[in-house]
Every structure is written in C-alpha cells, then in structure tokens.
Tab-separated table of C-alpha atoms in Angstrom:
chain	number	residue	atom	x	y	z
A	1	GLU	CA	-0.072	-0.167	0.040
A	2	LYS	CA	2.908	2.300	0.848
A	3	VAL	CA	4.175	1.694	-2.647
A	4	ARG	CA	0.980	2.432	-4.328
A	5	ASN	CA	0.561	5.637	-2.414
A	6	VAL	CA	4.099	6.831	-3.877
A	7	ILE	CA	3.138	5.743	-7.310
A	8	LEU	CA	-0.214	7.903	-6.788
A	9	MET	CA	1.346	11.013	-5.526
A	10	ASN	CA	4.228	10.753	-8.347
A	11	GLY	CA	1.141	10.986	-10.839
A	12	PHE	CA	-0.377	14.063	-8.986
A	13	TYR	CA	3.176	15.383	-9.307
A	14	TRP	CA	3.585	14.988	-13.060
A	15	ALA	CA	-0.086	16.444	-13.506
A	16	ALA	CA	0.831	19.492	-11.603
A	17	LEU	CA	4.083	19.889	-13.352
A	18	SER	CA	2.830	19.294	-16.826
A	19	GLY	CA	-0.141	21.859	-16.340
A	20	SER	CA	1.880	24.666	-14.583
A	21	GLN	CA	5.349	24.366	-16.112
A	22	MET	CA	5.158	22.768	-19.648
A	23	THR	CA	1.673	24.459	-20.481
A	24	LEU	CA	1.138	27.653	-18.592
A	25	LEU	CA	4.229	28.896	-17.449
A	26	PRO	CA	5.677	30.266	-20.840
A	27	LEU	CA	2.211	31.573	-21.663
A	28	ILE	CA	2.279	33.540	-18.372
A	29	LEU	CA	5.789	34.662	-18.867
A	30	THR	CA	5.075	35.946	-22.444
A	31	ASP	CA	1.893	37.514	-21.754
A	32	PRO	CA	1.997	41.042	-23.175
A	33	SER	CA	-0.335	42.323	-20.629
A	34	GLY	CA	1.718	41.120	-17.739
A	35	LEU	CA	5.378	40.081	-17.501
A	36	ALA	CA	5.864	40.240	-21.350
A	37	PHE	CA	9.135	38.438	-21.522
A	38	THR	CA	10.628	38.008	-24.821
A	39	ALA	CA	11.605	34.367	-26.097
A	40	THR	CA	14.955	34.910	-24.862
A	41	SER	CA	14.127	35.699	-21.547
A	42	VAL	CA	11.702	32.577	-21.137
A	43	GLY	CA	14.522	30.726	-22.264
A	44	LYS	CA	16.986	32.091	-19.595
A	45	VAL	CA	14.307	31.174	-17.119
A	46	TYR	CA	14.166	27.491	-18.198
A	47	MET	CA	17.775	27.449	-18.311
A	48	GLY	CA	18.016	28.715	-14.960
A	49	MET	CA	15.853	26.099	-13.577
A	50	SER	CA	17.694	23.318	-15.398
A	51	LEU	CA	20.863	24.879	-13.906
A	52	VAL	CA	19.301	24.605	-10.487
A	53	GLN	CA	18.400	20.996	-11.094
A	54	VAL	CA	21.832	20.129	-12.403
A	55	LEU	CA	23.779	21.619	-9.582
A	56	GLY	CA	21.174	20.557	-6.897
A	57	ASN	CA	20.948	16.930	-7.694
A	58	PRO	CA	23.934	15.803	-5.886
A	59	THR	CA	23.072	17.945	-2.737
A	60	MET	CA	19.428	16.962	-2.795
A	61	ALA	CA	20.471	13.291	-3.145
A	62	LYS	CA	22.125	13.400	0.093
A	63	TYR	CA	19.440	15.263	1.750
A	64	ILE	CA	16.892	12.644	0.751
A	65	ASP	CA	18.999	9.891	2.211
A	66	LYS	CA	19.349	11.873	5.315
A	67	ILE	CA	15.854	12.881	6.104
A	68	GLY	CA	14.200	10.021	4.171
A	69	LYS	CA	12.335	9.353	1.187
A	70	VAL	CA	8.852	10.110	2.326
A	71	PRO	CA	9.637	13.741	3.874
A	72	SER	CA	11.730	14.488	0.778
A	73	ILE	CA	8.309	13.756	-1.413
A	74	VAL	CA	6.316	16.039	1.236
A	75	THR	CA	8.825	18.917	1.088
A	76	GLY	CA	9.502	18.847	-2.455
A	77	CYS	CA	5.598	18.802	-3.481
A	78	GLY	CA	5.111	21.682	-0.808
A	79	LEU	CA	8.165	23.669	-2.610
A	80	LEU	CA	6.605	23.292	-5.993
A	81	SER	CA	3.053	23.766	-4.621
A	82	THR	CA	3.834	26.969	-3.095
A	83	SER	CA	6.075	28.040	-6.332
A	84	ILE	CA	3.060	27.213	-8.665
A	85	PHE	CA	0.682	29.438	-6.467
A	86	LEU	CA	3.058	32.463	-6.054
A	87	LEU	CA	3.952	32.676	-9.959
A	88	PRO	CA	1.187	34.427	-11.299
A	89	PHE	CA	1.827	37.244	-8.545
A	90	CYS	CA	5.263	37.855	-9.727
A	91	THR	CA	5.643	41.369	-11.618
A	92	GLU	CA	9.795	41.490	-12.095
A	93	MET	CA	12.267	39.453	-13.308
A	94	ASN	CA	13.997	39.053	-9.954
A	95	GLU	CA	10.635	37.963	-8.288
A	96	VAL	CA	10.291	35.100	-11.226
A	97	ALA	CA	13.710	33.964	-10.744
A	98	THR	CA	13.347	33.320	-7.058
A	99	THR	CA	10.135	31.656	-7.653
A	100	CYS	CA	11.362	29.505	-10.229
A	101	ALA	CA	14.561	28.392	-8.351
A	102	PHE	CA	12.434	27.187	-5.570
A	103	TRP	CA	10.173	25.514	-8.286
A	104	ALA	CA	13.306	23.990	-9.563
A	105	LEU	CA	14.505	22.640	-6.122
A	106	GLY	CA	11.019	20.874	-5.606
A	107	SER	CA	11.199	19.256	-9.063
A	108	THR	CA	14.790	17.901	-7.970
A	109	MET	CA	13.431	16.238	-4.900
A	110	LEU	CA	10.530	14.749	-6.938
A	111	SER	CA	12.712	13.264	-9.739
A	112	THR	CA	14.788	11.306	-7.264
A	113	ALA	CA	12.535	10.469	-4.251
A	114	PRO	CA	9.913	8.416	-5.794
A	115	VAL	CA	12.280	6.392	-7.643
A	116	SER	CA	14.622	5.623	-4.844
A	117	TYR	CA	11.703	4.909	-2.357
A	118	ILE	CA	10.636	2.189	-4.855
A	119	SER	CA	14.013	0.678	-5.183
A	120	ASP	CA	14.417	0.597	-1.404
A	121	ASN	CA	10.842	-0.974	-0.778
A	122	VAL	CA	10.273	-3.498	-3.891
A	123	SER	CA	11.831	-6.936	-3.851
A	124	ASP	CA	14.538	-7.333	-6.898
A	125	HIS	CA	12.383	-9.491	-8.905
A	126	LYS	CA	9.476	-6.982	-8.708
A	127	ARG	CA	11.334	-3.621	-9.050
A	128	ALA	CA	11.322	-3.083	-12.717
A	129	GLN	CA	7.688	-3.560	-13.128
A	130	ALA	CA	6.985	-1.212	-9.970
A	131	ILE	CA	9.543	1.317	-11.721
A	132	ALA	CA	7.688	0.987	-14.915
A	133	LEU	CA	4.387	1.454	-13.104
A	134	LEU	CA	5.660	4.678	-11.537
A	135	ARG	CA	6.635	6.208	-14.706
A	136	THR	CA	3.519	4.745	-16.551
A	137	VAL	CA	1.262	6.811	-13.843
A	138	GLY	CA	3.539	9.674	-14.210
A	139	ASP	CA	2.957	9.837	-18.053
A	140	VAL	CA	-0.978	9.551	-17.323
A	141	GLY	CA	-0.537	12.177	-14.999
A	142	PHE	CA	1.643	14.511	-17.642
A	143	LEU	CA	-0.928	14.096	-20.224
A	144	VAL	CA	-4.140	14.590	-17.898
A	145	GLY	CA	-2.579	17.709	-16.228
A	146	ALA	CA	-1.435	19.334	-19.685
A	147	VAL	CA	-5.313	18.899	-20.909
A	148	SER	CA	-6.983	19.745	-17.826
A	149	SER	CA	-4.660	22.970	-17.142
A	150	GLY	CA	-5.080	24.258	-20.534
A	151	ALA	CA	-8.936	23.736	-20.444
A	152	VAL	CA	-9.179	25.601	-17.235
A	153	ALA	CA	-7.051	28.526	-18.637
A	154	ASP	CA	-9.288	28.956	-21.610
A	155	ALA	CA	-12.586	28.766	-19.426
A	156	PHE	CA	-11.292	31.307	-17.060
A	157	ASP	CA	-7.916	32.546	-17.035
A	158	MET	CA	-4.101	31.374	-16.591
A	159	ASP	CA	-3.958	32.634	-13.122
A	160	VAL	CA	-6.833	30.413	-12.072
A	161	ALA	CA	-5.487	27.397	-13.863
A	162	MET	CA	-2.184	27.868	-12.037
A	163	HIS	CA	-3.741	28.187	-8.646
A	164	SER	CA	-5.805	24.908	-9.495
A	165	SER	CA	-2.830	23.048	-10.168
A	166	SER	CA	-1.119	24.500	-6.908
A	167	PHE	CA	-4.446	23.470	-5.149
A	168	MET	CA	-4.497	20.121	-6.491
A	169	LEU	CA	-0.832	19.295	-5.696
A	170	LEU	CA	-1.392	20.542	-2.127
A	171	SER	CA	-4.530	18.625	-1.678
A	172	ALA	CA	-2.884	15.376	-3.016
A	173	THR	CA	0.336	16.280	-0.760
A	174	GLY	CA	-2.137	16.337	2.311
A	175	TRP	CA	-3.582	12.961	1.373
A	176	PHE	CA	-0.129	11.428	0.921
A	177	THR	CA	1.148	12.825	4.259
A	178	ALA	CA	-2.058	11.487	5.988
A	179	ARG	CA	-1.506	8.039	4.408
A	180	SER	CA	2.118	7.986	5.113
A	181	LEU	CA	1.513	8.742	8.960
A	182	LEU	CA	-1.076	6.066	9.207
A	183	ALA	CA	1.003	3.504	7.652
A	184	MET	CA	3.663	4.436	10.026
A	185	GLN	CA	1.434	4.121	12.840
A	186	ALA	CA	0.386	0.926	11.709
A	187	SER	CA	3.877	-0.189	11.486
A	188	ASP	CA	4.766	0.854	14.941
A	189	ASP	CA	1.700	-0.899	16.255
A	190	GLY	CA	2.782	-3.950	14.699
A	191	GLY	CA	6.228	-3.921	15.702
A	192	THR	CA	5.361	-3.592	19.583
A	193	GLY	CA	2.667	-6.166	19.317
A	194	ILE	CA	-0.142	-3.751	20.044
A	195	SER	CA	-3.235	-4.172	18.288
A	196	THR	CA	-5.848	-1.575	17.816
A	197	ARG	CA	-8.647	-3.777	17.202
A	198	HIS	CA	-11.675	-4.435	19.712
A	199	LYS	CA	-12.452	-7.750	20.789
C-alpha cells in the first residue's frame, strides 16, 4: 500500500508539473499584458531552472538519504505547490527567478525520491515492474495535467489554472502525508505487538 501511495503521488506531481511548467508558465511569462518576456528571457528562465536541478541533484540526493524518502516527497511537493501558487503574483524578473529557483528545487527532489523509495521497498524480482508502473502513472498524470490546465485556462484565465494546479498538488500532498502517517502508526503498532482492534 505504501508503494501504491508513492506511485499515485508521483502521478499527481506530474499532472501539476505538466499543467503549470510545461503548459501555463511560458504563456504567463510572454503575456503582453503581464510580464511580457521575450523568447530569450523565457529561455533564460528555463535554463536557470535546469541549472538549479543540475547543480542541486547531488546535494538533494544526500538530503533525501538523510531525512528519508517520504519526508522528501512531502517537502518537494510543498515547495512546488507554493511556487506554482506564487508565480502569477510575480511582476519582475527577480521575483520570477526566485520563485522558479524554489520550483526547480522541489522538482529536483521529486525526480529522485519516488524512484529511490520504490528501489528501497520493492523486492528485486518486482522492482523493474514497479518502476515501470511509477513512470506509467507519471505519464498519465502528465497527459491529464496538460489538457486539464489548458481547458481551465481557456474557460477562466491562466492565473486560475495555475492556482488550480497548486491546490490539486497541495491536496494530494495532504492526502499522501496522512496516508504515510497512518502507515507509520500501523507499522509501530505491529512492531510493538499492540493491536488496535476491539475484541
């Protein structure tokens, strides 16, 4: 069940990422009535996010190993959902750069922690299948997130669509955190031989 929760959380992460970063972010950055970035400036934003991920991967990997995979997933989703929510309020390049830097840090954690969790908690003969399922659910989330965010943006506006992606990821993170805490509690009860069932 814990593995299933991580797989589902990974799907929500990719849904939020495809809707916000891949679909809406370039439109918000180039909106003539808003930030009005040039194509070169948009390229610099994406280059900066990639640079944060490239430089941050080794450090984040050590951090994930230190605090654990589940706390890392929760932290990464928290950074990402907060950044997605704040981006529409940015009015200057410096604000965009700061927000996108935290955005990239969250993505860095989430590109490593779920796969690492699967590797640690699935037996050797099922590990490849579990990782394939993790990626498949992520791909489904990517498809659904891009289409749904675009539809929301067309029906309302891009800010509403970005905030919808943020709230979706935040809600999924709350669900994942609750399920993880319940699983830890059940594991502790089982390990101490205490049964919570009424006879």
